[in-house]
Structure formats: C-alpha cells, structure tokens
Short mmCIF file of C-alpha atoms and ligand atoms in Angstrom, two decimals:
data_model
loop_
_atom_site.label_atom_id
_atom_site.label_comp_id
_atom_site.label_asym_id
_atom_site.label_seq_id
_atom_site.Cartn_x
_atom_site.Cartn_y
_atom_site.Cartn_z
CA MET A 24 -22.23 93.95 3.95
CA SER A 25 -24.17 96.82 5.12
CA LEU A 26 -22.31 99.00 7.93
CA ASN A 27 -24.53 99.32 11.48
CA SER A 28 -25.24 102.08 13.22
CA GLU A 29 -21.97 102.11 15.50
CA GLN A 30 -19.63 101.63 12.91
CA LEU A 31 -21.66 104.74 10.47
CA ALA A 32 -21.29 107.12 13.51
CA PHE A 33 -17.67 106.08 14.33
CA PHE A 34 -17.28 106.94 10.79
CA LYS A 35 -18.62 110.28 10.75
CA ARG A 36 -17.07 111.16 14.16
CA GLU A 37 -13.62 109.59 13.47
CA GLY A 38 -13.35 110.28 9.51
CA TYR A 39 -12.55 106.77 8.99
CA LEU A 40 -13.56 103.40 10.06
CA VAL A 41 -11.66 99.85 9.79
CA VAL A 42 -14.29 96.90 8.74
CA PRO A 43 -12.86 93.15 8.98
CA ASN A 44 -14.78 90.68 6.94
CA ALA A 45 -16.42 93.40 4.63
CA LEU A 46 -16.40 90.45 1.85
CA ASP A 47 -16.04 87.51 1.30
CA PRO A 48 -12.12 86.86 0.00
CA THR A 49 -13.21 84.92 -3.03
CA GLY A 50 -14.73 88.28 -4.28
CA LEU A 51 -10.63 89.46 -4.75
CA GLN A 52 -9.94 86.58 -6.83
CA PRO A 53 -11.10 87.96 -10.06
CA ALA A 54 -8.59 90.82 -9.78
CA ILE A 55 -5.72 88.82 -8.53
CA ASP A 56 -6.04 87.05 -12.02
CA GLU A 57 -6.38 90.29 -13.67
CA ILE A 58 -3.12 91.49 -12.20
CA THR A 59 -1.30 87.90 -12.66
CA GLU A 60 -2.30 87.78 -16.25
CA ALA A 61 -0.75 91.37 -17.11
CA ILE A 62 1.82 90.42 -14.94
CA ASP A 63 2.33 87.31 -17.21
CA ALA A 64 1.75 89.22 -20.36
CA HIS A 65 4.72 92.27 -19.01
CA ALA A 66 7.08 89.22 -18.29
CA GLU A 67 6.54 86.95 -20.88
CA ALA A 68 7.44 90.37 -23.15
CA ALA A 69 10.18 91.29 -21.55
CA VAL A 70 12.01 87.94 -21.65
CA ALA A 71 11.57 88.03 -25.09
CA ASP A 72 13.33 91.30 -25.06
CA GLY A 73 16.00 90.09 -23.15
CA LYS A 74 15.32 92.57 -19.91
CA LEU A 75 14.47 89.15 -17.82
CA SER A 76 15.54 85.93 -17.15
CA HIS A 77 12.77 83.95 -16.27
CA ILE A 78 8.81 84.94 -16.03
CA TYR A 79 8.71 83.82 -11.84
CA ALA A 80 5.87 81.80 -12.59
CA ASP A 81 5.91 80.13 -9.43
CA GLU A 82 6.56 82.95 -7.28
CA PRO A 83 2.89 83.16 -5.26
CA PHE A 84 1.31 86.68 -5.78
CA GLU A 85 2.56 87.98 -2.70
CA THR A 86 6.27 88.11 -3.73
CA ARG A 87 6.23 87.29 -7.27
CA LEU A 88 6.13 91.43 -8.68
CA TRP A 89 9.10 91.87 -5.89
CA LYS A 90 11.21 89.05 -7.37
CA ILE A 91 11.03 90.11 -11.36
CA HIS A 92 11.62 94.24 -9.37
CA GLN A 93 15.02 93.23 -8.32
CA GLU A 94 15.62 92.33 -12.24
CA TYR A 95 12.92 94.68 -13.83
CA GLU A 96 11.69 97.35 -12.63
CA ASP A 97 9.48 98.84 -15.61
CA LEU A 98 7.19 95.83 -14.52
CA TYR A 99 5.77 97.86 -11.36
CA TRP A 100 5.20 100.82 -13.36
CA SER A 101 2.98 98.79 -15.75
CA VAL A 102 0.16 97.50 -13.42
CA ILE A 103 0.07 100.19 -10.65
CA TYR A 104 -2.97 102.57 -10.24
CA GLY A 105 -5.97 103.16 -12.64
CA GLN A 106 -4.07 101.30 -15.75
CA LEU A 107 -5.80 97.55 -15.05
CA GLN A 108 -9.32 98.03 -16.75
CA GLY A 109 -10.58 94.56 -17.36
CA HIS A 110 -12.58 92.17 -16.00
CA GLY A 111 -11.16 91.54 -12.67
CA ILE A 112 -11.16 95.39 -11.09
CA PHE A 113 -14.19 95.53 -12.42
CA ALA A 114 -15.24 92.80 -10.70
CA LEU A 115 -14.20 94.09 -7.41
CA VAL A 116 -15.40 97.95 -7.57
CA SER A 117 -19.10 96.40 -8.91
CA ASN A 118 -18.75 93.61 -5.78
CA GLU A 119 -22.22 93.20 -4.32
CA GLU A 120 -20.72 93.60 -0.64
CA LEU A 121 -18.34 96.39 -0.98
CA LEU A 122 -21.37 98.20 -2.80
CA ASP A 123 -23.32 97.55 0.71
CA VAL A 124 -20.77 98.72 3.19
CA ALA A 125 -20.56 102.20 0.14
CA GLU A 126 -24.31 102.23 0.02
CA SER A 127 -24.56 102.76 4.24
CA VAL A 128 -21.98 106.11 3.35
CA VAL A 129 -22.67 107.47 0.13
CA GLY A 130 -26.79 106.23 -0.59
CA PRO A 131 -28.24 103.78 -3.04
CA GLU A 132 -26.86 105.63 -6.14
CA ILE A 133 -24.07 105.40 -6.66
CA ILE A 134 -21.02 106.23 -8.76
CA GLY A 135 -17.61 104.69 -9.28
CA SER A 136 -15.52 107.80 -8.77
CA ALA A 137 -12.51 108.21 -11.71
CA VAL A 138 -9.93 107.18 -8.95
CA TYR A 139 -9.32 103.71 -7.90
CA ARG A 140 -5.44 103.13 -7.60
CA LEU A 141 -4.08 99.54 -7.63
CA ARG A 142 -0.62 99.30 -5.14
CA PRO A 143 1.87 96.56 -5.16
CA LYS A 144 3.37 97.92 -2.21
CA LEU A 145 7.17 96.01 -2.31
CA PRO A 146 9.07 95.75 0.77
CA GLY A 147 11.57 99.07 1.03
CA HIS A 148 10.81 100.64 -1.78
CA TRP A 149 10.34 104.30 -1.61
CA HIS A 150 6.99 104.92 -4.24
CA GLY A 151 5.31 102.69 -1.55
CA GLU A 152 5.09 105.56 1.27
CA VAL A 153 2.83 107.88 0.55
CA PRO A 154 3.10 111.39 2.59
CA TRP A 155 0.39 112.74 4.81
CA HIS A 156 -2.57 113.97 2.32
CA GLN A 157 -5.95 114.37 1.62
CA ASP A 158 -7.58 113.02 -1.60
CA SER A 159 -8.96 115.94 -1.55
CA GLY A 160 -5.61 117.77 -2.23
CA TYR A 161 -6.15 115.67 -5.72
CA PHE A 162 -9.44 116.81 -5.85
CA GLU A 163 -11.32 119.68 -7.80
CA PRO A 164 -12.41 122.46 -5.24
CA VAL A 165 -15.94 122.17 -6.74
CA CYS A 166 -16.19 118.90 -4.30
CA ASP A 167 -14.21 119.89 -1.13
CA ASP A 168 -16.96 119.71 0.92
CA GLU A 169 -18.81 116.41 -0.25
CA LEU A 170 -18.18 113.39 0.58
CA ILE A 171 -15.52 110.94 -1.30
CA LEU A 172 -15.17 107.71 -0.21
CA THR A 173 -12.19 105.77 -0.16
CA VAL A 174 -12.84 102.24 0.34
CA TRP A 175 -9.25 100.70 1.19
CA VAL A 176 -9.14 96.90 -0.01
CA PRO A 177 -6.04 94.82 0.77
CA PHE A 178 -5.31 91.67 -0.84
CA VAL A 179 -3.04 90.63 1.59
CA ASP A 180 -2.91 91.24 5.62
CA ALA A 181 -2.29 94.55 5.84
CA THR A 182 -0.28 94.66 8.81
CA VAL A 183 2.10 97.31 10.59
CA GLU A 184 4.91 95.83 9.40
CA ARG A 185 3.62 95.73 6.11
CA GLY A 186 3.08 99.51 5.94
CA CYS A 187 -0.92 99.40 6.31
CA LEU A 188 -2.25 102.92 6.43
CA GLU A 189 -2.34 105.14 9.06
CA VAL A 190 -4.78 108.24 9.74
CA MET A 191 -5.22 111.32 11.52
CA PRO A 192 -8.52 110.95 13.50
CA GLY A 193 -11.48 113.23 14.01
CA VAL A 194 -10.65 116.01 12.12
CA HIS A 195 -11.96 115.01 8.81
CA LYS A 196 -14.90 118.02 9.40
CA GLY A 197 -12.16 120.79 9.08
CA GLY A 198 -11.35 122.16 5.30
CA VAL A 199 -8.82 121.08 2.88
CA VAL A 200 -5.46 121.85 4.39
CA ARG A 201 -2.55 123.34 2.25
CA HIS A 202 -0.98 120.68 0.14
CA THR A 203 2.87 120.72 -0.90
CA GLN A 204 3.71 119.31 -4.40
CA LEU A 205 6.95 117.18 -3.47
CA ASP A 206 9.39 117.83 -6.41
CA PRO A 207 9.16 115.29 -9.14
CA GLY A 208 11.95 112.37 -8.28
CA GLU A 209 13.37 109.38 -9.53
CA GLU A 210 12.26 109.48 -13.44
CA GLY A 211 9.22 112.37 -12.47
CA ARG A 212 7.93 109.24 -11.20
CA ARG A 213 7.19 110.86 -7.71
CA SER A 214 4.21 113.65 -8.00
CA TYR A 215 2.54 112.51 -4.72
CA LEU A 216 1.38 115.80 -2.86
CA GLU A 217 2.50 116.31 1.18
CA ILE A 218 0.94 118.14 3.71
CA LEU A 219 3.84 119.24 5.67
CA GLU A 220 4.76 119.02 9.68
CA THR A 221 3.51 122.20 10.18
CA ASP A 222 0.25 122.41 8.05
CA LEU A 223 -0.89 119.10 9.36
CA PRO A 224 -4.84 119.44 11.48
CA GLY A 225 -4.03 117.38 14.33
CA ASP A 226 -1.39 115.27 16.33
CA ARG A 227 -3.03 111.92 16.98
CA VAL A 228 -2.30 109.03 14.64
CA VAL A 229 -3.82 105.55 14.64
CA ALA A 230 -2.53 102.78 12.36
CA THR A 231 -5.15 100.68 10.78
CA PRO A 232 -4.10 97.37 10.25
CA VAL A 233 -6.64 95.59 8.53
CA ASP A 234 -7.20 91.00 7.37
CA ARG A 235 -7.67 90.51 3.69
CA GLY A 236 -10.73 90.28 3.36
CA GLY A 237 -11.48 93.73 5.80
CA VAL A 238 -11.25 97.20 4.23
CA VAL A 239 -10.48 100.66 5.83
CA LEU A 240 -13.11 103.50 5.12
CA LEU A 241 -11.59 106.65 4.83
CA THR A 242 -12.90 110.38 3.79
CA ASN A 243 -11.70 112.55 0.98
CA ARG A 244 -10.50 114.67 4.07
CA THR A 245 -8.93 112.51 6.20
CA PRO A 246 -5.42 112.75 6.59
CA HIS A 247 -3.48 109.78 5.93
CA ARG A 248 -0.25 108.24 5.23
CA SER A 249 1.65 105.04 3.58
CA THR A 250 4.31 103.77 6.02
CA PRO A 251 7.53 101.58 4.80
CA ASN A 252 6.91 97.97 4.04
CA ARG A 253 9.24 96.43 6.43
CA SER A 254 8.42 92.65 5.33
CA ASP A 255 9.27 91.02 2.58
CA VAL A 256 5.95 90.31 1.04
CA ILE A 257 4.66 92.99 -1.17
CA ARG A 258 1.37 94.33 0.70
CA TRP A 259 -0.73 94.52 -2.29
CA SER A 260 -3.83 96.69 -2.07
CA ILE A 261 -6.31 98.63 -4.27
CA ASP A 262 -8.10 102.03 -2.89
CA ILE A 263 -11.66 102.25 -4.60
CA ARG A 264 -13.60 105.82 -4.82
CA TYR A 265 -17.55 106.00 -4.63
CA GLN A 266 -19.13 109.07 -4.42
CA SER A 267 -23.21 109.78 -4.44
CA ALA A 268 -24.57 110.58 -8.35
CA ASP A 269 -25.61 113.55 -7.19
CA LEU A 270 -21.89 115.05 -6.94
CA PRO A 271 -20.69 116.29 -10.60
CA THR A 272 -19.34 113.22 -12.63
CA ASN A 273 -18.56 112.77 -16.00
CA PHE A 274 -20.22 109.26 -16.17
CA PRO A 275 -22.02 109.13 -19.31
CA PRO A 276 -24.32 110.18 -20.86
CA LEU A 277 -25.81 112.15 -17.69
CA ALA A 278 -25.12 113.43 -14.66
CA MET A 279 -27.47 114.83 -12.22
CA ASP A 280 -28.07 117.83 -10.60
CA ARG A 281 -28.24 119.08 -7.05
CA ASN A 282 -32.22 117.75 -7.28
CA GLY A 283 -31.72 114.77 -9.25
CA SER A 284 -32.67 116.23 -12.24
CA ALA A 285 -30.36 115.37 -15.27
CA THR A 286 -27.92 117.78 -16.61
CA SER A 287 -25.80 117.57 -19.98
CA ASN A 288 -22.55 117.71 -18.08
CA GLY A 289 -21.26 118.98 -21.56
CA ALA A 290 -22.19 115.83 -23.18
CA ASP A 291 -22.64 115.63 -26.48
CA GLY A 292 -25.63 113.07 -26.30
CA ALA A 293 -26.81 114.02 -30.35
CA ASN A 294 -24.09 111.59 -32.03
CA GLY A 295 -23.49 109.19 -29.24
CA SER A 296 -19.80 110.69 -28.43
CA LEU A 297 -19.03 110.25 -25.01
CA PRO A 298 -19.54 113.49 -23.08
CA GLU A 299 -15.88 115.69 -22.47
CA ALA A 300 -14.97 115.39 -18.54
CA ALA A 301 -16.39 119.00 -17.37
CA LEU A 302 -18.19 118.84 -14.46
CA THR A 303 -16.39 116.11 -12.04
CA CYS A 304 -14.25 115.95 -9.03
CA TYR A 305 -11.49 114.20 -10.87
CA PRO A 306 -11.01 114.93 -14.71
CA PRO A 307 -8.39 113.40 -15.59
CA GLU A 308 -10.26 109.89 -15.20
CA SER A 309 -14.01 108.77 -16.11
CA ASP A 310 -16.79 107.76 -13.82
CA PHE A 311 -18.97 104.95 -13.38
CA LEU A 312 -22.05 104.48 -12.31
CA VAL A 313 -22.24 101.55 -10.04
CA ARG A 314 -25.60 100.88 -8.44
CA SER A 315 -28.69 102.72 -9.05
CA ARG A 316 -32.14 102.49 -8.17
CA SER A 317 -33.63 105.18 -10.33
CA ARG A 318 -31.59 104.18 -12.97
CA PRO A 319 -31.13 100.76 -13.41
CA GLU A 320 -30.58 100.72 -17.17
CA ALA A 321 -27.40 103.24 -16.80
CA VAL A 322 -25.65 100.88 -14.79
CA VAL A 323 -22.27 99.97 -15.76
CA ARG A 324 -22.82 96.04 -15.74
CA THR A 325 -19.94 94.49 -17.96
CA TRP A 326 -16.61 94.73 -17.70
CA GLN A 327 -16.21 95.54 -21.25
CA GLU A 328 -18.73 98.87 -20.60
CA PHE A 329 -16.68 99.56 -18.00
CA ASN A 330 -13.11 99.52 -20.26
CA ALA A 331 -14.70 100.89 -23.26
CA ILE A 332 -15.61 104.23 -20.92
CA ARG A 333 -12.54 104.18 -19.34
CA LEU A 334 -10.80 103.86 -22.59
CA ALA A 335 -12.99 106.38 -24.59
CA HIS A 336 -12.72 109.32 -21.91
CA GLN A 337 -10.95 112.30 -22.66
CA PRO A 338 -9.26 113.80 -19.98
CA ALA A 339 -9.85 117.82 -18.96
CA ASP A 340 -7.45 119.04 -16.98
CA SER A 341 -7.49 119.31 -12.92
CA THR A 342 -7.39 122.27 -11.43
CA VAL A 343 -3.96 123.27 -10.42
CA ARG A 344 -4.58 124.62 -6.68
CA TRP A 345 -1.06 123.99 -5.06
CA GLU A 346 2.63 124.98 -6.28
O1 AKG B 426 -2.33 102.48 -0.01
C1 AKG B 426 -1.11 102.97 0.40
O2 AKG B 426 -0.24 102.36 0.65
C2 AKG B 426 -1.71 104.29 0.57
C3 AKG B 426 -3.24 104.90 -0.22
C4 AKG B 426 -3.71 106.57 0.37
O3 AKG B 426 -2.91 106.94 0.08
C5 AKG B 426 -4.92 106.71 -0.39
O4 AKG B 426 -5.74 105.46 -0.59
O5 AKG B 426 -5.40 107.69 -0.88
#
C-alpha cells in the first residue's frame, strides 16, 4: 500500500509511523517457511549429534525455537540477523506491498539495503533487548544526512508485553548522537551500540505495538530500543531497510552518483566480477536493487540472484566511529 499524505506528514514530523495492514499477512508465509526449513535442518543435525532430544516439529512457529533453545542454545544464533538469504526472505524484502510503502518515502528507485535483520525475540532472553540507538550509529558517516528507511515487520502481533519497539519521536532531524560500544558480553555475542542516557536527544518515549500484517517505519536517525519480552511466545520480526538508489551503494555492477549517472563504484566490470564494497552506507553486506523504472533490467528478480549477490559480496570494513 502507498502511504497517504497524513501518514507521510506524520512520518516526516515524528520520525516514525505505525502502518496497520500494510501487507496481506499471507505475504509473511514464504519467510516463515524459509525460517522453518532452517530450523528443521539445524534441529535435525543437532539431534543427530546428540545435542537435542527431538526437533519439536509439533510446536507452532510462535514457540518452537524457544522450546528448542531451552535444550540447545546454538540454534538461535544460526538463524538470527541476515544469515537466511533464500526464497522466503527474498519474497518478503521484494514484497510489492512493502515496496509500495517504501516508494512513498524513498522514491521509485529502491535499493534493498544490505542490512535486514531477523529477530526471534525469545521470552526473557537478554539478546532480544536492544538498547537505545539510531541505525545510523551502525552506518557510514557519509550516509548520516541521508534517509535509510527501516520497515519493521512482525510475524506475530507485536504487543508491549512481547517487547515491541519504543521510539523517541520528533528528534530525528538532529544529527547522529554519540553511541557507546557495549562490552562484548556472553561469548562475545553482545555487540550492540547504545546511546547512554546522558546522550539521549529527547525524553518522550512512545511504544509502537502493531499487529501482524502491520509495520513500523523508522528513519535512520530515529532513536529506538527494544524492551523485554515478558510473554511466553517468541516475538518474531524482521527489520528490512530500503534506500534511494542515488545513495552510496555497493549494488553491482553500477551505482549511481548524485546526478543519476552510473559510476563504477570500484567495480571491476571488465571481467564480470562483483565489486568490492567501497562506497556504501553499510559495507559489510551487499545491497540489491529491488525496484527501478529507469533500470528495470538491473532489478534483482529471483531469490537465487539475491542469494548469489550476498554470498559473493566482498565485505569492506565499516568506519570505527565509536569507542
Ligand atoms: O526488533 C527489535 O527488537 C530491535 C530492532 C532494531 O533495533 C532495529 O530495527 O534497528
């Protein structure tokens, strides 16, 4: 769905927007299927290795990983973030209804940003609590003044009890504030950035509960955090990011400059190899073109192509900007 003028005005003013019924919930199913296939495969391997008693096949999606986690913690770490990059994740990031929402905000030439993050927020689990941050805290400084849209998509109703997002409204027009790198915690896996209380740019906090089928939109400078899951179901969600194709991107083979002209972006197009991530908002992972009227031939249309781009990507280091 496209946003109406009131929704757009709210998003521009407040830096966030809850969009109920943004997509037909059947559009979530391919991603749920891919996640389930991954859980099946990892669980079967764990059973074969004697690390898990059974694969919990009868448990519903909303509880299965949590039940497994109580016996075998590694599976959680094998599915989170951007590790799944197959048919179902691609179907969701290229879902036409989500792209219509994104187009309302970033325009018709849309890069699917490198950074999409699958988050099974387990009941009471420390890793699901994400401290206050702006997404730009993680991105390259060259993109600080640009708009990278987060479309936060829950697979289940995201209630306050389940730990929906909280945002700090109306402060996204300021700059990127100081972030502090949290000490790596359990097995080095806790590596979040945090805006400390003294550095927070506002004091008003809004919770953004949203039902399955709805989404929450954020800008890359909107402070947000994720509160504890106090329920007994997994708050499954994925945050997908989109940006205009005229921003720094590592989408191969060509990026566009500010005038809309193609630039080489460090790519060695001559031998058909994929470019190194030189100029981009998030160099460690690859961008992909998901909608374009001016370059329809370059749009990534199959999950195999999406998968190949991500696997072939040669990550460049991010700028170290926070101590
Ligand atoms: O989904 C969450 O709990 C946190 C999401 C988040 O921090 C983000 O999308 O940047």
